[in-house]
Amino acid sequence: MLFEYDIYFLIAYLIILLVASVVIRFRNRDDKVKTFLLGTDTHMPIRNGIMIMFAEISFIMLFVLPGGIYSYGAGRAWSAVGVFIGMITAWVSLSYRFMRYTVQDDELYTLSDFFRKRFNTDSPVLIHITAAFTISASFLFVVIVIKKYAVLIEKVYGIPFVVVVFSTVFISLLYFIIAGNRGTIKIFGLCGVAVILLLVFMAISIYVKLKATGIVTNIMNSRFEGGASVFFNVLYSSGKTIGIYDIISQLSYGLVCFGIPHIIMGFFSFNNGREIGRARRSSSVYLFAGIIAAAVTGGFARAFLYPERLGNGENVILRTLLRMNKDGMIMKTIVVFGVCMILSALMIFTLRQLMVISTLLCGDYLRRGSFKRFYKKNEISFSRIILFLSACAICFFVYALPDRFTRYMDSVWIIIGSTFNAVMIFSLYWKRMNKNGAIAGVFFGFAVSLMWELNRKIEGSVLFDIIKKYIDINGILPAFVMSSLSIVLVSLVTKPCDKKTNEEFEAVEFRNV
């Protein structure tokens, strides 16, 4: 097993990250909490763009997409297409408008801050419910992700569960505390590129290995229903023709990109339109390359791993690395490097979620609490304390959470995005929208996606049978539709925003950045 022979390589890799964080810390001192948490640095928009994208799709590139292609064929690629379209559209439609709000207010860096500024309100229903939901949902999601993939890594490589969790949570925590988000952008932006290079290397290595017999021949031998011609056909999944509902359901994953908190907060970190343009271009190229590399690697793995059949397709990258080493295709050091990159993907995901949790706590409660003057003088110290406490709580719940809850990972991701996506879009583009419409949009986005996803997971319920038989789509689209309708209807029948709020909206819309 990997742990028995190469744990020292893994330890050395993590030590190098920590040493790098110390060097960055002494070269770049952060003097305020926004810089510390969001990494506002005008000299690295390209790396910032890659980091935002890497944090969002790292587990999609390394686990979800390759596993889906391996298990069901090219018909599962529609979800990747939806995410790509959604992210590019979010960059184009949201980032500039968010920046026009945040660039004029140095203390505007949470979703609740944005709602307070946009609607000129301190409504506890909108402000604090938004903060509480984002904190709890982000916390739950990161616990489920770490739990699920720590178990996978332990099963495949024999690295003890505790080592994976410690490496993921506390090493990343130490790195963040020492270097801040500006430091994480520098290092983990490079790690994001390394992950794509790893996937490309794996795909090329498999192709060279199977060149004599052929990829197509080996996929046919893998007993995929319908053969290789069906496997590579985007209109088939599991050997069967996919319907329009399934395609729409997969494409709708892109709507999540408009409501995920750490993506929105990433948009808050830019200082001008030139930075956003450079970051958007780099992240778009990165996203496209990562999706293609992950899909090709997952497809090739179907041929390469035969006659082994994986019960859990999300093991495919881990199993492929292990098989490549056993077949003598690459040095074991490269295999361990691959595991380190997978840990880096989990680490950067954990960092961004910790950032969301700590930013919301600092921004929505401590800065406006009864001791805000004392907090103002110790912002960075409070942020580090909250980060540490959040990491301790995450580790506890990773151990305490039963394994069966990991099957809800995609549902939590959908619920988080569906709660805010329509609200974000309407608040930036529709002047008539008011705080009551925002509250209604948040409520219906959450409620519809929650009920829909639970009924898709709980077999035997009446709604489950109806959804499976007639409208088998995920909860994103119905939640978005209901949230949008509620925003429009409630905003139109209630009192509009005051004159000052409308003037600010118009000023922001035409502000030159």
GROMACS .gro file of C-alpha atoms in nm, residues 27-448:
model
  422
   27ARG     CA    1   0.698   3.892   0.202
   28ASN     CA    2   0.329   3.990   0.192
   29ARG     CA    3   0.182   4.117   0.517
   30ASP     CA    4  -0.196   4.155   0.529
   31ASP     CA    5  -0.314   4.453   0.731
   32LYS     CA    6  -0.692   4.407   0.711
   33VAL     CA    7  -0.939   4.123   0.718
   34LYS     CA    8  -1.069   4.168   0.361
   35THR     CA    9  -0.719   4.124   0.219
   36PHE     CA   10  -0.651   3.832   0.450
   37LEU     CA   11  -0.972   3.644   0.362
   38LEU     CA   12  -1.033   3.741   0.000
   39GLY     CA   13  -0.678   3.794  -0.123
   40THR     CA   14  -0.721   4.134  -0.287
   41ASP     CA   15  -0.398   4.168  -0.484
   42THR     CA   16  -0.380   4.353  -0.816
   43HIS     CA   17  -0.073   4.158  -0.930
   44MET     CA   18  -0.224   3.811  -0.967
   45PRO     CA   19  -0.570   3.816  -1.125
   46ILE     CA   20  -0.480   3.517  -1.344
   47ARG     CA   21  -0.392   3.297  -1.048
   48ASN     CA   22  -0.694   3.429  -0.860
   49GLY     CA   23  -0.919   3.328  -1.148
   50ILE     CA   24  -0.766   2.980  -1.161
   51MET     CA   25  -0.801   2.941  -0.785
   52ILE     CA   26  -1.170   3.036  -0.793
   53MET     CA   27  -1.225   2.778  -1.065
   54PHE     CA   28  -1.006   2.514  -0.901
   55ALA     CA   29  -1.197   2.547  -0.575
   56GLU     CA   30  -1.526   2.504  -0.758
   57ILE     CA   31  -1.452   2.212  -0.991
   58SER     CA   32  -1.161   2.027  -0.828
   59PHE     CA   33  -1.383   1.747  -0.698
   60ILE     CA   34  -1.576   1.749  -1.028
   61MET     CA   35  -1.255   1.704  -1.231
   62LEU     CA   36  -1.103   1.438  -1.009
   63PHE     CA   37  -1.406   1.240  -0.895
   64VAL     CA   38  -1.750   1.325  -1.033
   65LEU     CA   39  -1.695   1.370  -1.408
   66PRO     CA   40  -1.441   1.088  -1.467
   67GLY     CA   41  -1.659   0.857  -1.256
   68GLY     CA   42  -1.971   0.952  -1.448
   69ILE     CA   43  -1.806   0.896  -1.788
   70TYR     CA   44  -1.655   0.566  -1.671
   71SER     CA   45  -1.985   0.430  -1.538
   72TYR     CA   46  -2.243   0.570  -1.782
   73GLY     CA   47  -2.061   0.683  -2.095
   74ALA     CA   48  -2.032   1.016  -2.276
   75GLY     CA   49  -2.396   1.097  -2.208
   76ARG     CA   50  -2.285   1.220  -1.865
   77ALA     CA   51  -2.080   1.496  -2.023
   78TRP     CA   52  -2.385   1.726  -2.044
   79SER     CA   53  -2.342   1.817  -1.677
   80ALA     CA   54  -1.987   1.935  -1.751
   81VAL     CA   55  -2.118   2.139  -2.043
   82GLY     CA   56  -2.374   2.296  -1.811
   83VAL     CA   57  -2.110   2.386  -1.550
   84PHE     CA   58  -1.885   2.535  -1.820
   85ILE     CA   59  -2.165   2.750  -1.965
   86GLY     CA   60  -2.283   2.848  -1.617
   87MET     CA   61  -1.939   2.956  -1.495
   88ILE     CA   62  -1.859   3.159  -1.808
   89THR     CA   63  -2.200   3.326  -1.792
   90ALA     CA   64  -2.155   3.402  -1.422
   91TRP     CA   65  -1.819   3.565  -1.492
   92VAL     CA   66  -1.965   3.779  -1.770
   93SER     CA   67  -2.296   3.872  -1.608
   94LEU     CA   68  -2.220   3.894  -1.235
   95SER     CA   69  -1.855   3.973  -1.167
   96TYR     CA   70  -1.843   4.329  -1.302
   97ARG     CA   71  -2.168   4.429  -1.131
   98PHE     CA   72  -2.060   4.286  -0.796
   99MET     CA   73  -1.731   4.469  -0.823
  100ARG     CA   74  -1.910   4.799  -0.888
  101TYR     CA   75  -2.069   4.761  -0.545
  102THR     CA   76  -1.765   4.632  -0.357
  103VAL     CA   77  -1.502   4.862  -0.504
  104GLN     CA   78  -1.677   5.162  -0.345
  105ASP     CA   79  -1.708   4.996  -0.003
  106ASP     CA   80  -1.401   4.836   0.153
  107GLU     CA   81  -1.614   4.654   0.413
  108LEU     CA   82  -1.842   4.488   0.160
  109TYR     CA   83  -1.731   4.125   0.133
  110THR     CA   84  -2.015   3.890   0.232
  111LEU     CA   85  -2.352   3.807   0.077
  112SER     CA   86  -2.526   3.970   0.371
  113ASP     CA   87  -2.315   4.282   0.324
  114PHE     CA   88  -2.422   4.292  -0.038
  115PHE     CA   89  -2.793   4.259   0.047
  116ARG     CA   90  -2.760   4.532   0.307
  117LYS     CA   91  -2.599   4.762   0.052
  118ARG     CA   92  -2.826   4.670  -0.239
  119PHE     CA   93  -3.157   4.716  -0.053
  120ASN     CA   94  -3.038   4.972   0.203
  121THR     CA   95  -3.172   4.760   0.489
  122ASP     CA   96  -3.071   4.588   0.810
  123SER     CA   97  -3.364   4.346   0.796
  124PRO     CA   98  -3.275   4.058   1.032
  125VAL     CA   99  -3.480   3.816   0.822
  126LEU     CA  100  -3.276   3.878   0.507
  127ILE     CA  101  -2.937   3.961   0.656
  128HIS     CA  102  -2.900   3.712   0.940
  129ILE     CA  103  -3.092   3.424   0.784
  130THR     CA  104  -2.867   3.455   0.480
  131ALA     CA  105  -2.557   3.447   0.699
  132ALA     CA  106  -2.681   3.158   0.915
  133PHE     CA  107  -2.783   2.947   0.615
  134THR     CA  108  -2.458   3.007   0.429
  135ILE     CA  109  -2.249   2.921   0.733
  136SER     CA  110  -2.438   2.600   0.813
  137ALA     CA  111  -2.475   2.482   0.452
  138SER     CA  112  -2.110   2.547   0.369
  139PHE     CA  113  -2.005   2.372   0.688
  140LEU     CA  114  -2.218   2.066   0.612
  141PHE     CA  115  -2.100   2.047   0.252
  142VAL     CA  116  -1.729   2.054   0.337
  143VAL     CA  117  -1.783   1.786   0.605
  144ILE     CA  118  -1.956   1.557   0.355
  145VAL     CA  119  -1.692   1.611   0.084
  146ILE     CA  120  -1.399   1.539   0.316
  147LYS     CA  121  -1.576   1.240   0.468
  148LYS     CA  122  -1.657   1.086   0.132
  149TYR     CA  123  -1.321   1.124  -0.033
  150ALA     CA  124  -1.112   1.049   0.274
  151VAL     CA  125  -1.292   0.712   0.287
  152LEU     CA  126  -1.222   0.658  -0.085
  153ILE     CA  127  -0.851   0.737  -0.049
  154GLU     CA  128  -0.823   0.505   0.252
  155LYS     CA  129  -0.991   0.217   0.065
  156VAL     CA  130  -0.781   0.255  -0.249
  157TYR     CA  131  -0.439   0.347  -0.113
  158GLY     CA  132  -0.445   0.242   0.250
  159ILE     CA  133  -0.367   0.590   0.378
  160PRO     CA  134  -0.540   0.601   0.717
  161PHE     CA  135  -0.855   0.808   0.735
  162VAL     CA  136  -0.710   1.025   1.011
  163VAL     CA  137  -0.405   1.112   0.798
  164VAL     CA  138  -0.621   1.222   0.505
  165VAL     CA  139  -0.846   1.434   0.728
  166PHE     CA  140  -0.553   1.589   0.913
  167SER     CA  141  -0.370   1.666   0.588
  168THR     CA  142  -0.679   1.815   0.433
  169VAL     CA  143  -0.807   2.026   0.720
  170PHE     CA  144  -0.525   2.122   0.953
  171ILE     CA  145  -0.242   2.153   0.703
  172SER     CA  146  -0.460   2.376   0.486
  173LEU     CA  147  -0.570   2.565   0.798
  174LEU     CA  148  -0.210   2.631   0.904
  175TYR     CA  149  -0.128   2.743   0.553
  176PHE     CA  150  -0.422   2.982   0.545
  177ILE     CA  151  -0.354   3.122   0.893
  178ILE     CA  152   0.009   3.188   0.809
  179ALA     CA  153  -0.017   3.315   0.453
  180GLY     CA  154  -0.377   3.433   0.414
  181ASN     CA  155  -0.579   3.391   0.098
  182ARG     CA  156  -0.327   3.593  -0.101
  183GLY     CA  157  -0.073   3.321  -0.027
  184THR     CA  158  -0.311   3.039  -0.112
  185ILE     CA  159  -0.373   3.195  -0.452
  186LYS     CA  160  -0.002   3.185  -0.529
  187ILE     CA  161   0.056   2.821  -0.435
  188PHE     CA  162  -0.273   2.652  -0.509
  189GLY     CA  163  -0.317   2.831  -0.839
  190LEU     CA  164  -0.011   2.632  -0.946
  191CYS     CA  165  -0.159   2.316  -0.791
  192GLY     CA  166  -0.467   2.366  -1.007
  193VAL     CA  167  -0.252   2.364  -1.319
  194ALA     CA  168  -0.067   2.056  -1.189
  195VAL     CA  169  -0.397   1.866  -1.157
  196ILE     CA  170  -0.477   1.923  -1.525
  197LEU     CA  171  -0.125   1.818  -1.625
  198LEU     CA  172  -0.171   1.502  -1.418
  199LEU     CA  173  -0.498   1.417  -1.597
  200VAL     CA  174  -0.342   1.483  -1.938
  201PHE     CA  175  -0.043   1.267  -1.849
  202MET     CA  176  -0.273   0.984  -1.737
  203ALA     CA  177  -0.476   1.001  -2.060
  204ILE     CA  178  -0.164   0.996  -2.278
  205SER     CA  179  -0.010   0.711  -2.078
  206ILE     CA  180  -0.325   0.500  -2.110
  207TYR     CA  181  -0.343   0.568  -2.483
  208VAL     CA  182   0.018   0.460  -2.532
  209LYS     CA  183  -0.043   0.147  -2.324
  210LEU     CA  184  -0.352   0.044  -2.519
  211LYS     CA  185  -0.239   0.162  -2.861
  212ALA     CA  186  -0.172  -0.192  -2.984
  213THR     CA  187  -0.516  -0.329  -2.899
  214GLY     CA  188  -0.700   0.003  -2.923
  215ILE     CA  189  -0.916   0.205  -2.689
  216VAL     CA  190  -1.236   0.113  -2.875
  217THR     CA  191  -1.163  -0.261  -2.865
  218ASN     CA  192  -1.098  -0.252  -2.492
  219ILE     CA  193  -1.417  -0.059  -2.423
  220MET     CA  194  -1.610  -0.321  -2.619
  221ASN     CA  195  -1.441  -0.588  -2.410
  222SER     CA  196  -1.540  -0.403  -2.091
  223ARG     CA  197  -1.898  -0.522  -2.151
  224PHE     CA  198  -2.044  -0.176  -2.166
  225GLU     CA  199  -2.403  -0.213  -2.275
  226GLY     CA  200  -2.423  -0.111  -2.642
  227GLY     CA  201  -2.048  -0.125  -2.703
  228ALA     CA  202  -1.797   0.148  -2.779
  229SER     CA  203  -2.019   0.328  -3.030
  230VAL     CA  204  -2.278   0.386  -2.757
  231PHE     CA  205  -2.014   0.464  -2.493
  232PHE     CA  206  -1.883   0.757  -2.697
  233ASN     CA  207  -2.229   0.883  -2.798
  234VAL     CA  208  -2.345   1.186  -2.594
  235LEU     CA  209  -2.708   1.090  -2.653
  236TYR     CA  210  -2.672   0.764  -2.460
  237SER     CA  211  -2.621   0.690  -2.092
  238SER     CA  212  -2.573   0.338  -1.950
  239GLY     CA  213  -2.632   0.206  -2.301
  240LYS     CA  214  -2.976   0.367  -2.326
  241THR     CA  215  -3.101   0.673  -2.509
  242ILE     CA  216  -3.129   0.973  -2.278
  243GLY     CA  217  -3.433   1.196  -2.296
  244ILE     CA  218  -3.466   1.570  -2.313
  245TYR     CA  219  -3.539   1.586  -1.940
  246ASP     CA  220  -3.208   1.422  -1.860
  247ILE     CA  221  -3.015   1.660  -2.085
  248ILE     CA  222  -3.193   1.963  -1.936
  249SER     CA  223  -3.132   1.827  -1.588
  250GLN     CA  224  -2.760   1.794  -1.651
  251LEU     CA  225  -2.730   2.133  -1.822
  252SER     CA  226  -2.910   2.300  -1.531
  253TYR     CA  227  -2.610   2.231  -1.307
  254GLY     CA  228  -2.472   2.553  -1.453
  255LEU     CA  229  -2.733   2.754  -1.260
  256VAL     CA  230  -2.560   2.656  -0.936
  257CYS     CA  231  -2.262   2.871  -1.035
  258PHE     CA  232  -2.472   3.187  -0.980
  259GLY     CA  233  -2.536   3.109  -0.613
  260ILE     CA  234  -2.234   2.931  -0.464
  261PRO     CA  235  -2.101   3.161  -0.187
  262HIS     CA  236  -1.728   3.115  -0.242
  263ILE     CA  237  -1.764   3.195  -0.614
  264ILE     CA  238  -1.957   3.513  -0.535
  265MET     CA  239  -1.701   3.613  -0.272
  266GLY     CA  240  -1.429   3.550  -0.526
  267PHE     CA  241  -1.592   3.816  -0.745
  268PHE     CA  242  -1.582   4.053  -0.446
  269SER     CA  243  -1.202   4.038  -0.436
  270PHE     CA  244  -1.130   4.229  -0.758
  271ASN     CA  245  -1.045   4.597  -0.770
  272ASN     CA  246  -1.111   4.688  -1.135
  273GLY     CA  247  -1.252   4.556  -1.460
  274ARG     CA  248  -0.909   4.481  -1.607
  275GLU     CA  249  -0.842   4.231  -1.328
  276ILE     CA  250  -1.176   4.060  -1.389
  277GLY     CA  251  -1.109   4.034  -1.762
  278ARG     CA  252  -0.773   3.864  -1.712
  279ALA     CA  253  -0.908   3.636  -1.440
  280ARG     CA  254  -1.210   3.539  -1.652
  281ARG     CA  255  -0.995   3.444  -1.949
  282SER     CA  256  -0.755   3.234  -1.744
  283SER     CA  257  -1.032   3.058  -1.553
  284SER     CA  258  -1.224   2.986  -1.874
  285VAL     CA  259  -0.922   2.823  -2.034
  286TYR     CA  260  -0.856   2.631  -1.714
  287LEU     CA  261  -1.216   2.511  -1.687
  288PHE     CA  262  -1.229   2.398  -2.049
  289ALA     CA  263  -0.896   2.215  -2.028
  290GLY     CA  264  -0.988   2.052  -1.697
  291ILE     CA  265  -1.326   1.925  -1.819
  292ILE     CA  266  -1.180   1.781  -2.140
  293ALA     CA  267  -0.890   1.616  -1.956
  294ALA     CA  268  -1.118   1.469  -1.689
  295ALA     CA  269  -1.370   1.336  -1.943
  296VAL     CA  270  -1.104   1.177  -2.166
  297THR     CA  271  -0.926   1.021  -1.868
  298GLY     CA  272  -1.253   0.879  -1.736
  299GLY     CA  273  -1.338   0.733  -2.077
  300PHE     CA  274  -0.995   0.582  -2.132
  301ALA     CA  275  -1.003   0.435  -1.781
  302ARG     CA  276  -1.301   0.220  -1.883
  303ALA     CA  277  -1.073   0.041  -2.127
  304PHE     CA  278  -0.764   0.049  -1.908
  305LEU     CA  279  -0.914  -0.096  -1.589
  306TYR     CA  280  -1.086  -0.389  -1.762
  307PRO     CA  281  -1.152  -0.659  -1.637
  308GLU     CA  282  -1.177  -0.477  -1.304
  309ARG     CA  283  -1.522  -0.324  -1.255
  310LEU     CA  284  -1.556  -0.042  -1.005
  311GLY     CA  285  -1.866  -0.044  -0.788
  312ASN     CA  286  -1.811   0.326  -0.718
  313GLY     CA  287  -1.714   0.517  -1.032
  314GLU     CA  288  -1.573   0.804  -0.827
  315ASN     CA  289  -1.275   0.576  -0.752
  316VAL     CA  290  -1.169   0.585  -1.115
  317ILE     CA  291  -0.880   0.835  -1.093
  318LEU     CA  292  -0.746   0.676  -0.775
  319ARG     CA  293  -0.773   0.322  -0.916
  320THR     CA  294  -0.621   0.424  -1.247
  321LEU     CA  295  -0.316   0.577  -1.078
  322LEU     CA  296  -0.269   0.262  -0.873
  323ARG     CA  297  -0.308   0.036  -1.178
  324MET     CA  298  -0.061   0.244  -1.381
  325ASN     CA  299   0.199   0.192  -1.111
  326LYS     CA  300   0.135  -0.184  -1.093
  327ASP     CA  301   0.164  -0.212  -1.471
  328GLY     CA  302   0.503  -0.041  -1.457
  329MET     CA  303   0.387   0.250  -1.669
  330ILE     CA  304   0.515   0.523  -1.439
  331MET     CA  305   0.735   0.558  -1.135
  332LYS     CA  306   0.573   0.521  -0.796
  333THR     CA  307   0.680   0.876  -0.718
  334ILE     CA  308   0.441   1.000  -0.988
  335VAL     CA  309   0.162   0.799  -0.829
  336VAL     CA  310   0.228   0.963  -0.494
  337PHE     CA  311   0.244   1.300  -0.670
  338GLY     CA  312  -0.103   1.228  -0.804
  339VAL     CA  313  -0.232   1.154  -0.456
  340CYS     CA  314  -0.075   1.479  -0.334
  341MET     CA  315  -0.255   1.670  -0.607
  342ILE     CA  316  -0.583   1.507  -0.506
  343LEU     CA  317  -0.518   1.610  -0.147
  344SER     CA  318  -0.440   1.961  -0.273
  345ALA     CA  319  -0.777   1.969  -0.446
  346LEU     CA  320  -0.948   1.876  -0.121
  347MET     CA  321  -0.732   2.126   0.068
  348ILE     CA  322  -0.815   2.418  -0.157
  349PHE     CA  323  -1.183   2.329  -0.140
  350THR     CA  324  -1.160   2.322   0.239
  351LEU     CA  325  -0.979   2.655   0.245
  352ARG     CA  326  -1.243   2.830   0.040
  353GLN     CA  327  -1.524   2.692   0.254
  354LEU     CA  328  -1.340   2.792   0.572
  355MET     CA  329  -1.307   3.135   0.417
  356VAL     CA  330  -1.684   3.150   0.363
  357ILE     CA  331  -1.755   3.046   0.721
  358SER     CA  332  -1.503   3.279   0.883
  359THR     CA  333  -1.585   3.572   0.653
  360LEU     CA  334  -1.954   3.550   0.730
  361LEU     CA  335  -1.895   3.521   1.103
  362CYS     CA  336  -1.655   3.815   1.101
  363GLY     CA  337  -1.856   4.024   0.859
  364ASP     CA  338  -2.208   3.970   0.987
  365TYR     CA  339  -2.173   3.930   1.361
  366LEU     CA  340  -1.842   4.047   1.508
  367ARG     CA  341  -1.803   4.366   1.305
  368ARG     CA  342  -2.146   4.485   1.410
  369GLY     CA  343  -2.164   4.340   1.758
  370SER     CA  344  -2.154   4.517   2.091
  371PHE     CA  345  -1.773   4.504   2.099
  372LYS     CA  346  -1.714   4.610   1.738
  373ARG     CA  347  -1.455   4.874   1.835
  374PHE     CA  348  -1.241   4.612   2.005
  375TYR     CA  349  -1.288   4.377   1.711
  376LYS     CA  350  -1.186   4.645   1.462
  377LYS     CA  351  -0.844   4.663   1.626
  378ASN     CA  352  -0.797   4.283   1.614
  379GLU     CA  353  -0.966   4.175   1.291
  380ILE     CA  354  -0.696   3.937   1.168
  381SER     CA  355  -0.658   3.773   1.510
  382PHE     CA  356  -1.033   3.710   1.532
  383SER     CA  357  -1.032   3.571   1.180
  384ARG     CA  358  -0.755   3.325   1.267
  385ILE     CA  359  -0.937   3.215   1.582
  386ILE     CA  360  -1.258   3.153   1.388
  387LEU     CA  361  -1.069   2.961   1.122
  388PHE     CA  362  -0.914   2.737   1.386
  389LEU     CA  363  -1.244   2.673   1.565
  390SER     CA  364  -1.415   2.600   1.233
  391ALA     CA  365  -1.146   2.348   1.142
  392CYS     CA  366  -1.180   2.173   1.479
  393ALA     CA  367  -1.557   2.152   1.436
  394ILE     CA  368  -1.521   2.020   1.081
  395CYS     CA  369  -1.285   1.743   1.195
  396PHE     CA  370  -1.523   1.642   1.473
  397PHE     CA  371  -1.822   1.618   1.243
  398VAL     CA  372  -1.622   1.435   0.975
  399TYR     CA  373  -1.571   1.157   1.229
  400ALA     CA  374  -1.921   1.178   1.374
  401LEU     CA  375  -2.117   1.192   1.047
  402PRO     CA  376  -2.245   0.846   0.944
  403ASP     CA  377  -2.116   0.724   0.608
  404ARG     CA  378  -2.466   0.704   0.457
  405PHE     CA  379  -2.497   1.082   0.458
  406THR     CA  380  -2.224   1.116   0.193
  407ARG     CA  381  -2.482   1.017  -0.070
  408TYR     CA  382  -2.639   1.362  -0.018
  409MET     CA  383  -2.326   1.551  -0.129
  410ASP     CA  384  -2.462   1.656  -0.468
  411SER     CA  385  -2.797   1.749  -0.310
  412VAL     CA  386  -2.633   1.987  -0.060
  413TRP     CA  387  -2.437   2.150  -0.345
  414ILE     CA  388  -2.761   2.192  -0.543
  415ILE     CA  389  -2.951   2.334  -0.243
  416ILE     CA  390  -2.681   2.593  -0.166
  417GLY     CA  391  -2.668   2.719  -0.524
  418SER     CA  392  -3.046   2.709  -0.572
  419THR     CA  393  -3.108   2.919  -0.262
  420PHE     CA  394  -2.925   3.224  -0.397
  421ASN     CA  395  -2.887   3.197  -0.776
  422ALA     CA  396  -3.213   3.369  -0.879
  423VAL     CA  397  -3.177   3.627  -0.600
  424MET     CA  398  -2.826   3.720  -0.719
  425ILE     CA  399  -2.934   3.765  -1.079
  426PHE     CA  400  -3.248   3.970  -1.009
  427SER     CA  401  -3.082   4.188  -0.746
  428LEU     CA  402  -2.816   4.293  -0.995
  429TYR     CA  403  -3.040   4.343  -1.299
  430TRP     CA  404  -3.388   4.441  -1.181
  431LYS     CA  405  -3.425   4.778  -1.009
  432ARG     CA  406  -3.784   4.710  -0.897
  433MET     CA  407  -3.678   4.417  -0.680
  434ASN     CA  408  -3.701   4.490  -0.306
  435LYS     CA  409  -3.598   4.319   0.017
  436ASN     CA  410  -3.930   4.135   0.042
  437GLY     CA  411  -3.874   3.986  -0.300
  438ALA     CA  412  -3.524   3.883  -0.196
  439ILE     CA  413  -3.657   3.712   0.118
  440ALA     CA  414  -3.921   3.530  -0.089
  441GLY     CA  415  -3.659   3.425  -0.345
  442VAL     CA  416  -3.426   3.286  -0.078
  443PHE     CA  417  -3.712   3.100   0.092
  444PHE     CA  418  -3.856   2.939  -0.221
  445GLY     CA  419  -3.515   2.859  -0.368
  446PHE     CA  420  -3.422   2.674  -0.050
  447ALA     CA  421  -3.758   2.508   0.017
  448VAL     CA  422  -3.822   2.381  -0.337
   0.00000   0.00000   0.00000
